[in-house]
Coordinates of C-alpha atoms and ligand atoms in Angstrom, one line a residue:
M1024 CA 134.5 184.4 7.1
K1025 CA 132.2 186.3 4.6
F1026 CA 132.1 182.5 2.9
V1027 CA 130.4 181.6 5.5
A1028 CA 127.9 184.3 6.0
F1029 CA 127.6 184.3 2.8
C1030 CA 126.1 180.0 2.5
T1031 CA 124.2 180.9 5.8
A1032 CA 122.1 184.1 4.8
A1033 CA 121.5 182.1 1.0
L1034 CA 120.3 178.6 3.4
T1035 CA 118.2 181.0 5.5
T1036 CA 116.3 182.4 3.0
A1037 CA 116.0 179.1 0.7
T1038 CA 114.5 177.9 3.4
S1039 CA 111.5 180.3 5.0
V1040 CA 111.0 180.6 0.3
V1041 CA 110.2 176.4 0.4
A1042 CA 106.6 175.8 1.4
V1043 CA 106.0 172.4 3.6
Q1044 CA 104.9 169.8 1.2
A1045 CA 103.1 166.9 2.6
A1046 CA 103.2 167.3 6.7
E1047 CA 101.1 166.3 9.6
W1048 CA 99.2 168.9 12.3
N1049 CA 97.8 167.9 15.7
F1050 CA 95.5 170.3 16.3
A1051 CA 94.8 169.7 20.5
L1052 CA 91.5 170.6 22.4
T1053 CA 90.6 169.5 26.0
P1054 CA 86.9 168.6 25.4
P1055 CA 85.4 165.9 23.5
L1056 CA 85.8 165.6 20.4
E1057 CA 81.6 165.4 20.3
S1058 CA 81.5 169.6 21.3
H1059 CA 81.0 172.5 20.0
Y1060 CA 85.2 172.7 19.8
G1061 CA 85.4 169.1 19.0
A1062 CA 83.4 171.1 15.9
A1063 CA 86.0 173.3 15.3
A1064 CA 89.0 171.4 14.7
T1065 CA 87.0 168.9 13.0
T1066 CA 86.3 172.2 10.4
F1067 CA 89.9 173.0 10.4
A1068 CA 91.2 169.5 9.4
E1069 CA 88.1 169.3 6.2
Q1070 CA 88.8 172.4 5.6
M1071 CA 92.9 172.4 5.0
A1072 CA 92.3 168.9 4.0
E1073 CA 90.8 170.1 1.0
L1074 CA 92.9 173.5 0.2
S1075 CA 95.9 172.0 0.1
G1076 CA 94.9 169.2 -1.9
G1077 CA 95.2 166.3 0.6
D1078 CA 99.1 167.5 0.9
I1079 CA 97.7 168.7 4.8
T1080 CA 97.2 166.6 7.4
V1081 CA 95.5 167.7 10.7
N1082 CA 95.1 165.1 13.3
V1083 CA 92.1 166.3 16.0
K1084 CA 93.3 165.4 19.8
A1085 CA 90.6 166.1 21.5
G1086 CA 89.8 165.0 25.1
G1087 CA 93.1 167.0 26.8
V1088 CA 94.9 164.2 25.8
L1089 CA 97.7 166.8 24.2
G1090 CA 97.3 168.0 28.4
G1091 CA 95.2 171.4 29.6
E1092 CA 94.4 174.5 27.8
R1093 CA 98.0 176.1 29.2
E1094 CA 100.1 173.4 28.7
M1095 CA 98.4 173.4 24.8
L1096 CA 100.1 177.3 24.7
E1097 CA 103.3 175.8 26.0
G1098 CA 103.2 172.9 23.5
M1099 CA 102.5 175.7 21.1
Q1100 CA 105.4 177.8 22.0
I1101 CA 108.0 175.6 21.6
G1102 CA 106.4 173.4 18.7
T1103 CA 105.7 170.0 20.1
I1104 CA 102.3 170.9 19.2
E1105 CA 100.7 172.7 15.9
L1106 CA 97.9 174.3 16.0
G1107 CA 94.7 174.2 19.1
I1108 CA 91.6 175.7 21.1
S1109 CA 91.7 177.0 24.4
S1110 CA 89.4 179.3 26.1
T1111 CA 91.1 182.6 27.2
G1112 CA 91.1 181.0 30.2
P1113 CA 94.9 180.5 31.1
I1114 CA 95.6 182.9 28.4
G1115 CA 95.9 186.0 30.0
N1116 CA 99.6 184.0 32.0
F1117 CA 101.1 184.6 28.5
I1118 CA 99.6 187.3 27.4
P1119 CA 97.7 189.7 30.1
E1120 CA 95.5 191.7 28.3
T1121 CA 93.4 188.5 27.4
Y1122 CA 93.0 189.5 31.5
A1123 CA 90.2 192.5 30.0
L1124 CA 88.1 190.0 28.2
D1125 CA 86.9 187.1 31.1
F1126 CA 85.8 190.0 34.0
P1127 CA 82.6 188.8 34.7
F1128 CA 79.1 190.2 33.4
L1129 CA 81.4 192.5 31.1
F1130 CA 79.6 190.9 27.8
D1131 CA 75.6 191.3 27.6
S1132 CA 75.2 188.8 25.4
Y1133 CA 76.6 186.2 22.7
E1134 CA 75.2 189.3 19.6
S1135 CA 77.2 192.1 21.4
A1136 CA 80.0 189.4 22.0
R1137 CA 80.6 188.5 19.5
A1138 CA 80.9 191.8 17.5
V1139 CA 83.1 193.1 19.6
L1140 CA 85.7 189.9 18.8
D1141 CA 85.0 189.9 15.4
G1142 CA 86.4 193.7 15.3
E1143 CA 89.5 195.3 16.1
I1144 CA 89.6 195.4 19.9
G1145 CA 89.4 191.0 19.2
Q1146 CA 91.8 191.7 16.0
E1147 CA 94.6 193.8 18.5
L1148 CA 94.2 190.9 20.2
L1149 CA 95.0 188.1 18.4
D1150 CA 98.3 190.3 17.0
K1151 CA 99.3 189.9 20.5
F1152 CA 99.4 186.4 19.9
S1153 CA 102.7 186.8 18.1
D1154 CA 104.1 188.6 20.9
V1155 CA 104.5 184.7 23.3
G1156 CA 105.8 182.7 20.3
L1157 CA 101.9 182.1 19.1
V1158 CA 99.4 183.1 15.6
G1159 CA 96.4 184.3 17.4
L1160 CA 94.1 183.4 14.3
A1161 CA 90.6 183.4 15.1
W1162 CA 87.9 184.0 18.0
G1163 CA 85.5 180.9 18.8
E1164 CA 83.2 180.8 21.5
N1165 CA 83.1 178.4 24.9
G1166 CA 80.0 180.0 26.0
F1167 CA 78.2 182.4 29.3
R1168 CA 79.5 179.8 31.9
N1169 CA 76.8 178.3 34.4
I1170 CA 78.0 177.6 38.2
T1171 CA 77.4 173.1 38.4
S1172 CA 77.5 172.1 42.0
S1173 CA 77.4 168.7 44.4
R1174 CA 75.4 170.8 47.7
G1175 CA 73.1 172.6 46.3
P1176 CA 70.8 175.2 44.5
I1177 CA 72.6 178.3 43.5
S1178 CA 70.8 181.3 43.6
S1179 CA 72.1 184.5 44.9
P1180 CA 76.0 185.2 46.3
A1181 CA 75.0 183.8 49.6
D1182 CA 74.8 180.7 48.2
V1183 CA 78.1 180.0 47.7
E1184 CA 79.9 181.0 50.4
G1185 CA 82.5 178.0 50.9
L1186 CA 81.6 176.7 48.0
K1187 CA 84.4 174.5 46.8
I1188 CA 84.5 175.0 43.1
R1189 CA 87.3 175.0 40.7
T1190 CA 88.6 177.5 38.2
M1191 CA 90.3 178.2 36.1
E1192 CA 94.0 179.3 36.0
N1193 CA 92.9 182.7 35.5
E1194 CA 93.4 185.3 38.0
V1195 CA 90.0 187.7 37.6
H1196 CA 87.7 184.6 37.8
L1197 CA 89.7 183.0 40.9
D1198 CA 88.9 186.8 42.0
A1199 CA 86.3 186.9 41.7
F1200 CA 84.7 183.6 43.4
S1201 CA 86.9 184.8 46.9
E1202 CA 84.6 187.7 46.2
M1203 CA 80.8 186.3 45.8
G1204 CA 83.1 184.4 49.7
A1205 CA 82.8 181.1 47.6
A1206 CA 86.7 178.3 48.2
P1207 CA 87.9 178.7 44.9
T1208 CA 90.5 176.6 43.7
P1209 CA 92.1 176.5 40.2
M1210 CA 92.8 173.4 38.5
S1211 CA 92.9 172.3 34.5
W1212 CA 90.1 171.0 32.9
T1213 CA 91.8 167.1 33.0
E1214 CA 91.5 167.2 36.4
V1215 CA 87.9 168.3 36.7
I1216 CA 86.2 165.7 36.8
T1217 CA 88.1 163.3 38.6
S1218 CA 87.9 165.6 41.6
L1219 CA 84.3 166.2 41.3
Q1220 CA 83.5 162.3 41.8
Q1221 CA 86.9 162.4 45.1
G1222 CA 85.2 165.4 46.3
T1223 CA 88.6 167.1 45.9
I1224 CA 86.4 170.3 45.2
D1225 CA 82.5 170.1 45.0
A1226 CA 82.3 172.8 42.0
Q1227 CA 83.1 174.2 39.0
E1228 CA 81.9 176.6 36.5
N1229 CA 81.9 176.4 32.4
P1230 CA 79.2 177.3 29.5
I1231 CA 76.6 174.8 28.8
P1232 CA 78.5 173.1 25.8
I1233 CA 80.9 171.8 28.5
I1234 CA 78.5 170.7 30.8
V1235 CA 77.1 168.3 28.5
A1236 CA 79.8 167.4 26.1
N1237 CA 81.1 166.7 28.8
N1238 CA 77.4 164.9 30.8
L1239 CA 78.9 166.9 33.7
W1240 CA 75.1 165.4 35.7
E1241 CA 76.7 162.7 36.0
V1242 CA 78.5 164.1 39.1
Q1243 CA 76.9 167.9 39.7
P1244 CA 73.3 167.0 40.4
Y1245 CA 72.6 170.9 40.6
A1246 CA 73.4 173.4 37.9
S1247 CA 73.0 177.6 38.0
M1248 CA 72.3 179.6 35.0
T1249 CA 74.4 182.5 36.3
Q1250 CA 76.7 183.6 32.7
H1251 CA 78.8 185.4 35.2
V1252 CA 81.1 185.3 32.7
Y1253 CA 81.5 185.3 28.7
S1254 CA 84.4 182.6 27.8
P1255 CA 85.7 183.8 24.9
A1256 CA 87.9 180.6 23.0
V1257 CA 90.9 181.7 20.4
I1258 CA 92.1 179.1 18.0
V1259 CA 95.9 179.5 17.5
M1260 CA 99.0 177.5 15.9
S1261 CA 102.2 177.4 16.2
Q1262 CA 104.3 180.5 15.4
I1263 CA 107.3 177.8 14.7
T1264 CA 104.5 176.6 12.4
W1265 CA 103.2 179.3 10.8
D1266 CA 106.6 180.3 9.5
G1267 CA 107.8 176.7 7.8
L1268 CA 104.4 178.0 5.4
S1269 CA 104.1 179.9 3.0
E1270 CA 102.2 182.7 2.0
E1271 CA 99.5 180.3 -0.1
Q1272 CA 99.6 177.7 2.8
Q1273 CA 99.0 181.2 5.6
G1274 CA 95.7 181.7 4.3
W1275 CA 94.5 178.2 3.7
V1276 CA 95.4 178.2 7.8
R1277 CA 93.1 181.4 8.1
E1278 CA 90.5 180.6 6.0
A1279 CA 89.8 176.8 7.5
A1280 CA 90.2 179.0 10.7
K1281 CA 87.4 181.5 10.0
A1282 CA 85.8 178.4 8.6
A1283 CA 86.3 176.8 12.1
A1284 CA 85.1 178.9 14.9
A1285 CA 81.6 179.6 12.9
A1286 CA 81.1 176.1 13.1
D1287 CA 82.0 176.2 17.0
R1288 CA 79.9 178.9 17.4
A1289 CA 77.0 177.1 15.5
V1290 CA 76.9 174.4 18.3
V1291 CA 77.3 176.8 20.7
D1292 CA 73.7 178.3 19.9
Q1293 CA 72.4 174.8 19.2
N1294 CA 73.9 174.0 22.8
E1295 CA 72.5 176.8 24.4
A1296 CA 68.6 176.3 22.7
D1297 CA 68.1 172.9 23.8
G1298 CA 71.5 172.0 26.7
V1299 CA 68.9 172.9 29.8
A1300 CA 66.7 170.2 28.6
M1301 CA 69.1 168.2 27.9
M1302 CA 70.5 169.0 31.6
R1303 CA 66.8 168.6 32.8
E1304 CA 66.3 165.4 30.9
N1305 CA 69.5 163.7 33.0
G1306 CA 68.2 164.7 36.0
M1307 CA 69.8 167.7 36.8
E1308 CA 68.2 170.4 39.3
V1309 CA 68.5 173.3 36.9
V1310 CA 67.6 176.6 38.1
E1311 CA 67.2 180.1 35.9
D1312 CA 66.1 182.4 38.4
V1313 CA 69.4 183.5 39.7
D1314 CA 70.1 186.7 41.3
K1315 CA 72.6 188.0 39.0
E1316 CA 72.2 191.8 39.9
A1317 CA 74.0 190.6 43.4
F1318 CA 76.0 188.9 41.7
A1319 CA 77.7 191.6 39.4
A1320 CA 78.0 193.9 42.7
A1321 CA 79.7 191.2 44.6
V1322 CA 82.0 190.9 41.8
Q1323 CA 82.5 194.5 41.8
P1324 CA 86.1 195.5 43.4
T1325 CA 87.1 192.4 40.8
Y1326 CA 87.3 195.1 38.9
D1327 CA 88.0 198.0 41.2
K1328 CA 92.3 195.7 42.0
L1329 CA 92.4 193.6 39.1
A1330 CA 91.3 196.2 36.0
E1331 CA 94.1 198.2 36.9
E1332 CA 97.2 195.9 37.9
Y1333 CA 96.5 194.4 34.4
G1334 CA 96.8 197.6 33.3
V1335 CA 93.5 196.4 31.0
A1336 CA 91.3 199.5 32.4
D1337 CA 90.8 200.7 29.4
L1338 CA 90.3 198.1 27.4
V1339 CA 87.7 197.5 29.8
D1340 CA 85.6 200.7 29.3
R1341 CA 86.1 200.4 25.0
I1342 CA 84.1 196.7 25.4
R1343 CA 81.6 198.5 27.7
A1344 CA 81.4 201.4 25.0
A1345 CA 81.3 199.2 22.4
Q1346 CA 78.4 197.8 23.0
E1347 CA 76.5 200.7 23.7
Ligands
EAX874 O1 87.9 175.3 26.9 O2 89.2 174.7 31.7 C1 87.6 175.2 31.2 O3 86.6 175.4 32.1 C2 87.9 175.1 29.9 O4 86.2 176.0 29.9 C3 87.5 174.6 29.0 O5 88.5 173.4 29.1 C4 87.0 174.8 27.1

Protein backbone atom coordinates (compact mmCIF):
# COMPACT_ATOMS: atom_id res chain seq x y z
CA MET A 1 0.00 0.00 0.00
CA LYS A 2 2.82 2.39 0.95
CA PHE A 3 4.53 1.94 -2.44
CA VAL A 4 1.29 2.73 -4.33
CA ALA A 5 0.74 5.81 -2.18
CA PHE A 6 4.32 6.94 -2.89
CA CYS A 7 3.85 6.50 -6.68
CA THR A 8 0.55 8.38 -6.62
CA ALA A 9 2.08 11.26 -4.68
CA ALA A 10 5.12 11.39 -6.99
CA LEU A 11 2.93 11.31 -10.09
CA THR A 12 0.67 14.06 -8.73
CA THR A 13 3.67 16.22 -7.85
CA ALA A 14 5.26 15.63 -11.22
CA THR A 15 2.13 16.48 -13.23
CA SER A 16 1.29 19.55 -11.15
CA VAL A 17 4.62 21.28 -11.95
CA VAL A 18 4.84 20.27 -15.62
CA ALA A 19 3.34 23.23 -17.48
CA VAL A 20 1.36 22.65 -20.65
CA GLN A 21 3.70 23.02 -23.61
CA ALA A 22 1.82 23.60 -26.87
CA ALA A 23 -1.87 24.16 -26.20
CA GLU A 24 -4.98 25.16 -28.11
CA TRP A 25 -7.84 26.83 -26.20
CA ASN A 26 -11.37 27.84 -27.21
CA PHE A 27 -12.57 31.31 -26.14
CA ALA A 28 -16.40 31.45 -26.28
CA LEU A 29 -18.72 34.44 -26.63
CA THR A 30 -22.33 34.89 -27.76
CA PRO A 31 -22.13 38.16 -29.76
CA PRO A 32 -20.58 38.33 -33.27
CA LEU A 33 -16.80 38.59 -33.64
CA GLU A 34 -17.24 42.25 -34.66
CA SER A 35 -18.29 43.34 -31.18
CA HIS A 36 -16.94 44.54 -27.83
CA TYR A 37 -16.67 40.92 -26.67
CA GLY A 38 -14.98 39.95 -29.94
CA ALA A 39 -12.39 42.68 -29.35
CA ALA A 40 -11.74 41.20 -25.90
CA ALA A 41 -11.32 37.67 -27.24
CA THR A 42 -9.11 38.73 -30.16
CA THR A 43 -6.89 40.80 -27.89
CA PHE A 44 -6.59 37.89 -25.45
CA ALA A 45 -5.60 35.54 -28.31
CA GLU A 46 -2.99 37.96 -29.65
CA GLN A 47 -1.53 38.53 -26.20
CA MET A 48 -1.30 34.81 -25.41
CA ALA A 49 0.38 34.05 -28.76
CA GLU A 50 2.98 36.74 -28.05
CA LEU A 51 3.57 35.91 -24.37
CA SER A 52 3.84 32.15 -25.02
CA GLY A 53 6.08 32.54 -28.07
CA GLY A 54 3.40 30.90 -30.17
CA ASP A 55 3.02 27.83 -27.93
CA ILE A 56 -0.54 28.71 -26.88
CA THR A 57 -3.16 29.22 -29.59
CA VAL A 58 -6.55 30.71 -28.64
CA ASN A 59 -9.41 30.03 -31.08
CA VAL A 60 -12.13 32.67 -30.81
CA LYS A 61 -15.57 31.01 -30.98
CA ALA A 62 -18.00 33.91 -31.48
CA GLY A 63 -21.72 34.07 -32.22
CA GLY A 64 -22.77 31.53 -29.61
CA VAL A 65 -21.38 28.57 -31.61
CA LEU A 66 -20.46 26.94 -28.28
CA GLY A 67 -23.85 27.75 -26.75
CA GLY A 68 -25.44 30.50 -24.68
CA GLU A 69 -23.66 32.06 -21.72
CA ARG A 70 -25.04 29.61 -19.14
CA GLU A 71 -23.97 26.66 -21.31
CA MET A 72 -20.54 28.27 -21.85
CA LEU A 73 -20.00 28.54 -18.10
CA GLU A 74 -21.15 24.93 -17.58
CA GLY A 75 -18.69 23.88 -20.30
CA MET A 76 -15.86 25.62 -18.45
CA GLN A 77 -16.86 23.91 -15.22
CA ILE A 78 -16.36 20.47 -16.84
CA GLY A 79 -13.38 21.56 -18.95
CA THR A 80 -14.91 21.20 -22.43
CA ILE A 81 -14.48 24.97 -22.95
CA GLU A 82 -11.28 26.65 -21.72
CA LEU A 83 -12.24 30.36 -21.72
CA GLY A 84 -15.02 32.82 -22.35
CA ILE A 85 -16.46 36.26 -21.78
CA SER A 86 -19.96 36.41 -20.36
CA SER A 87 -22.27 39.09 -19.09
CA THR A 88 -23.16 38.62 -15.42
CA GLY A 89 -26.74 37.84 -16.54
CA PRO A 90 -26.72 34.07 -15.96
CA ILE A 91 -23.87 34.09 -13.40
CA GLY A 92 -26.16 34.67 -10.44
CA ASN A 93 -27.33 31.08 -10.98
CA PHE A 94 -23.76 29.97 -10.17
CA ILE A 95 -22.61 32.72 -7.77
CA PRO A 96 -25.64 34.43 -6.13
CA GLU A 97 -23.50 37.32 -4.86
CA THR A 98 -23.06 38.54 -8.44
CA TYR A 99 -26.79 39.30 -8.54
CA ALA A 100 -25.79 42.48 -6.66
CA LEU A 101 -24.31 43.78 -9.92
CA ASP A 102 -27.54 43.34 -11.88
CA PHE A 103 -29.91 45.53 -9.86
CA PRO A 104 -31.56 48.26 -11.96
CA PHE A 105 -30.32 51.85 -11.70
CA LEU A 106 -27.59 50.85 -9.22
CA PHE A 107 -24.58 52.23 -11.13
CA ASP A 108 -24.42 55.97 -11.89
CA SER A 109 -22.06 55.93 -14.87
CA TYR A 110 -19.49 53.90 -16.78
CA GLU A 111 -16.77 55.64 -14.81
CA SER A 112 -18.18 54.72 -11.40
CA ALA A 113 -19.10 51.18 -12.48
CA ARG A 114 -15.58 50.55 -13.75
CA ALA A 115 -14.09 51.98 -10.54
CA VAL A 116 -16.23 49.65 -8.39
CA LEU A 117 -15.40 46.57 -10.48
CA ASP A 118 -11.68 47.37 -10.67
CA GLY A 119 -11.60 47.91 -6.89
CA GLU A 120 -12.09 45.83 -3.74
CA ILE A 121 -15.71 44.84 -4.46
CA GLY A 122 -14.90 43.66 -7.97
CA GLN A 123 -11.97 41.57 -6.74
CA GLU A 124 -14.08 40.03 -3.96
CA LEU A 125 -16.59 38.89 -6.57
CA LEU A 126 -13.90 37.57 -8.96
CA ASP A 127 -12.47 35.52 -6.08
CA LYS A 128 -15.85 33.78 -5.67
CA PHE A 129 -15.60 32.17 -9.11
CA SER A 130 -13.18 29.59 -7.72
CA ASP A 131 -16.04 28.24 -5.53
CA VAL A 132 -17.74 26.94 -8.69
CA GLY A 133 -14.81 25.59 -10.76
CA LEU A 134 -14.12 28.83 -12.61
CA VAL A 135 -11.35 31.43 -12.52
CA GLY A 136 -12.64 35.02 -12.70
CA LEU A 137 -9.77 36.74 -14.50
CA ALA A 138 -10.94 40.32 -15.09
CA TRP A 139 -14.01 42.54 -15.41
CA GLY A 140 -14.82 43.71 -18.92
CA GLU A 141 -18.25 45.10 -19.60
CA ASN A 142 -21.35 44.70 -21.70
CA GLY A 143 -22.73 48.17 -21.04
CA PHE A 144 -25.86 49.99 -19.89
CA ARG A 145 -28.87 48.04 -21.08
CA ASN A 146 -31.66 49.64 -23.17
CA ILE A 147 -35.01 48.32 -24.35
CA THR A 148 -35.74 47.62 -28.03
CA SER A 149 -39.23 46.79 -29.23
CA SER A 150 -41.39 46.07 -32.27
CA ARG A 151 -44.52 47.32 -30.47
CA GLY A 152 -43.88 51.04 -30.20
CA PRO A 153 -41.79 53.78 -28.58
CA ILE A 154 -41.15 53.47 -24.82
CA SER A 155 -40.56 56.42 -22.50
CA SER A 156 -42.25 55.39 -19.23
CA PRO A 157 -43.33 52.22 -17.38
CA ALA A 158 -46.85 52.62 -18.81
CA ASP A 159 -45.33 51.87 -22.25
CA VAL A 160 -44.06 48.45 -21.15
CA GLU A 161 -47.43 47.29 -19.76
CA GLY A 162 -47.85 43.69 -20.96
CA LEU A 163 -44.78 43.92 -23.23
CA LYS A 164 -43.54 40.43 -24.20
CA ILE A 165 -39.89 41.10 -23.46
CA ARG A 166 -37.00 38.64 -23.35
CA THR A 167 -34.65 38.92 -20.43
CA MET A 168 -31.45 37.08 -19.63
CA GLU A 169 -31.72 34.06 -17.34
CA ASN A 170 -31.46 36.39 -14.37
CA GLU A 171 -33.94 36.46 -11.47
CA VAL A 172 -33.34 40.15 -10.71
CA HIS A 173 -34.05 41.26 -14.28
CA LEU A 174 -37.11 38.99 -14.50
CA ASP A 175 -38.54 40.42 -11.28
CA ALA A 176 -37.74 44.01 -12.28
CA PHE A 177 -39.58 43.73 -15.59
CA SER A 178 -42.55 42.11 -13.88
CA GLU A 179 -42.61 45.04 -11.42
CA MET A 180 -42.54 47.42 -14.42
CA GLY A 181 -45.73 45.69 -15.67
CA ALA A 182 -44.10 43.82 -18.57
CA ALA A 183 -44.44 40.10 -19.40
CA PRO A 184 -40.80 38.92 -19.28
CA THR A 185 -39.49 35.61 -20.68
CA PRO A 186 -35.95 34.41 -19.83
CA MET A 187 -33.96 32.89 -22.67
CA SER A 188 -30.42 32.44 -23.91
CA TRP A 189 -29.19 35.12 -26.34
CA THR A 190 -28.79 32.43 -29.02
CA GLU A 191 -32.61 32.15 -29.28
CA VAL A 192 -33.47 35.88 -29.20
CA ILE A 193 -33.25 37.00 -32.83
CA THR A 194 -35.24 34.01 -34.11
CA SER A 195 -37.86 34.61 -31.38
CA LEU A 196 -38.14 38.28 -32.41
CA GLN A 197 -38.49 37.27 -36.08
CA GLN A 198 -41.21 34.76 -35.21
CA GLY A 199 -43.01 37.27 -32.96
CA THR A 200 -42.96 35.02 -29.89
CA ILE A 201 -41.46 38.05 -28.14
CA ASP A 202 -41.88 41.75 -29.04
CA ALA A 203 -38.88 43.17 -27.24
CA GLN A 204 -35.51 42.55 -25.70
CA GLU A 205 -33.07 44.63 -23.71
CA ASN A 206 -29.34 44.99 -24.27
CA PRO A 207 -26.59 47.60 -24.36
CA ILE A 208 -25.88 49.60 -27.52
CA PRO A 209 -22.84 47.39 -28.35
CA ILE A 210 -25.12 44.34 -28.61
CA ILE A 211 -27.77 46.27 -30.58
CA VAL A 212 -25.24 47.45 -33.19
CA ALA A 213 -23.16 44.24 -33.31
CA ASN A 214 -26.33 42.25 -34.14
CA ASN A 215 -27.95 44.86 -36.45
CA LEU A 216 -31.02 44.62 -34.23
CA TRP A 217 -32.70 47.35 -36.33
CA GLU A 218 -33.51 44.54 -38.76
CA VAL A 219 -36.01 43.09 -36.27
CA GLN A 220 -36.67 45.95 -33.82
CA PRO A 221 -37.97 49.32 -35.14
CA TYR A 222 -37.91 51.05 -31.75
CA ALA A 223 -35.23 51.62 -29.10
CA SER A 224 -35.46 53.44 -25.77
CA MET A 225 -32.33 54.56 -23.93
CA THR A 226 -33.61 53.37 -20.54
CA GLN A 227 -30.08 52.43 -19.37
CA HIS A 228 -31.94 50.43 -16.73
CA VAL A 229 -29.09 48.07 -15.76
CA TYR A 230 -25.29 48.31 -16.02
CA SER A 231 -24.25 44.92 -17.36
CA PRO A 232 -20.71 43.86 -16.42
CA ALA A 233 -18.91 41.11 -18.36
CA VAL A 234 -16.41 38.73 -16.85
CA ILE A 235 -13.44 37.17 -18.63
CA VAL A 236 -13.35 33.68 -17.19
CA MET A 237 -11.30 30.46 -17.48
CA SER A 238 -12.01 26.86 -16.57
CA GLN A 239 -10.34 25.94 -13.26
CA ILE A 240 -9.32 22.66 -14.91
CA THR A 241 -7.39 24.53 -17.61
CA TRP A 242 -5.92 26.96 -15.07
CA ASP A 243 -4.67 24.19 -12.77
CA GLY A 244 -2.66 22.69 -15.65
CA LEU A 245 -0.63 25.89 -16.09
CA SER A 246 2.67 26.89 -14.53
CA GLU A 247 2.79 30.06 -12.43
CA GLU A 248 4.48 31.84 -15.34
CA GLN A 249 1.71 30.79 -17.74
CA GLN A 250 -0.96 31.82 -15.22
CA GLY A 251 0.72 35.23 -15.12
CA TRP A 252 0.46 35.44 -18.91
CA VAL A 253 -3.27 34.60 -18.72
CA ARG A 254 -3.89 37.34 -16.16
CA GLU A 255 -1.93 39.87 -18.26
CA ALA A 256 -3.82 38.90 -21.42
CA ALA A 257 -7.19 39.12 -19.60
CA LYS A 258 -6.41 42.63 -18.40
CA ALA A 259 -5.59 43.74 -21.95
CA ALA A 260 -8.75 42.04 -23.18
CA ALA A 261 -10.92 43.91 -20.65
CA ALA A 262 -9.41 47.22 -21.76
CA ALA A 263 -10.08 46.39 -25.41
CA ASP A 264 -13.69 45.49 -24.58
CA ARG A 265 -14.28 48.79 -22.74
CA ALA A 266 -12.70 50.78 -25.59
CA VAL A 267 -15.25 49.35 -28.04
CA VAL A 268 -18.08 50.08 -25.58
CA ASP A 269 -16.91 53.71 -25.40
CA GLN A 270 -16.89 53.90 -29.20
CA ASN A 271 -20.33 52.26 -29.50
CA GLU A 272 -21.77 54.60 -26.86
CA ALA A 273 -20.39 57.56 -28.81
CA ASP A 274 -21.74 56.65 -32.23
CA GLY A 275 -24.30 53.87 -31.68
CA VAL A 276 -27.48 55.97 -31.44
CA ALA A 277 -26.67 57.74 -34.74
CA MET A 278 -26.01 54.33 -36.34
CA MET A 279 -29.33 53.00 -35.04
CA ARG A 280 -31.19 56.02 -36.46
CA GLU A 281 -29.32 55.79 -39.79
CA ASN A 282 -30.62 52.22 -40.00
CA GLY A 283 -34.21 53.28 -39.45
CA MET A 284 -34.71 52.81 -35.71
CA GLU A 285 -36.86 55.34 -33.86
CA VAL A 286 -34.68 56.01 -30.79
CA VAL A 287 -36.29 57.55 -27.68
CA GLU A 288 -33.68 59.30 -25.53
CA ASP A 289 -36.05 61.27 -23.30
CA VAL A 290 -36.94 58.40 -20.93
CA ASP A 291 -38.58 58.90 -17.51
CA LYS A 292 -35.82 57.08 -15.59
CA GLU A 293 -37.19 58.20 -12.21
CA ALA A 294 -40.50 56.52 -12.95
CA PHE A 295 -38.69 53.31 -14.00
CA ALA A 296 -36.47 53.43 -10.91
CA ALA A 297 -39.53 53.86 -8.66
CA ALA A 298 -41.31 50.98 -10.41
CA VAL A 299 -38.46 48.55 -9.69
CA GLN A 300 -37.85 49.52 -6.04
CA PRO A 301 -39.86 46.44 -4.85
CA THR A 302 -37.26 44.27 -6.60
CA TYR A 303 -34.59 45.65 -4.26
CA ASP A 304 -36.85 45.17 -1.24
CA LYS A 305 -37.46 41.52 -2.12
CA LEU A 306 -34.37 40.14 -3.82
CA ALA A 307 -31.51 42.00 -2.15
CA GLU A 308 -32.52 40.24 1.08
CA GLU A 309 -33.41 36.93 -0.61
CA TYR A 310 -29.98 36.65 -2.29
CA GLY A 311 -28.14 37.99 0.77
CA VAL A 312 -26.71 40.93 -1.18
CA ALA A 313 -28.34 43.87 0.63
CA ASP A 314 -25.00 44.83 2.26
CA LEU A 315 -23.15 44.48 -1.04
CA VAL A 316 -25.71 46.70 -2.79
CA ASP A 317 -25.27 49.30 -0.03
CA ARG A 318 -21.45 49.08 -0.40
CA ILE A 319 -21.75 49.57 -4.17
CA ARG A 320 -23.94 52.64 -3.63
CA ALA A 321 -21.55 54.05 -0.99
CA ALA A 322 -18.53 53.45 -3.24
CA GLN A 323 -20.08 55.77 -5.86
CA GLU A 324 -20.76 58.72 -3.53
O1 LIG B 1 -23.42 39.01 -23.06
O2 LIG B 1 -27.74 37.56 -23.19
C1 LIG B 1 -27.58 38.79 -23.29
O3 LIG B 1 -28.49 39.60 -23.50
C2 LIG B 1 -26.18 39.32 -23.16
O4 LIG B 1 -26.22 40.73 -23.01
C3 LIG B 1 -25.36 39.00 -24.41
O5 LIG B 1 -25.33 37.62 -24.58
C4 LIG B 1 -23.93 39.47 -24.28
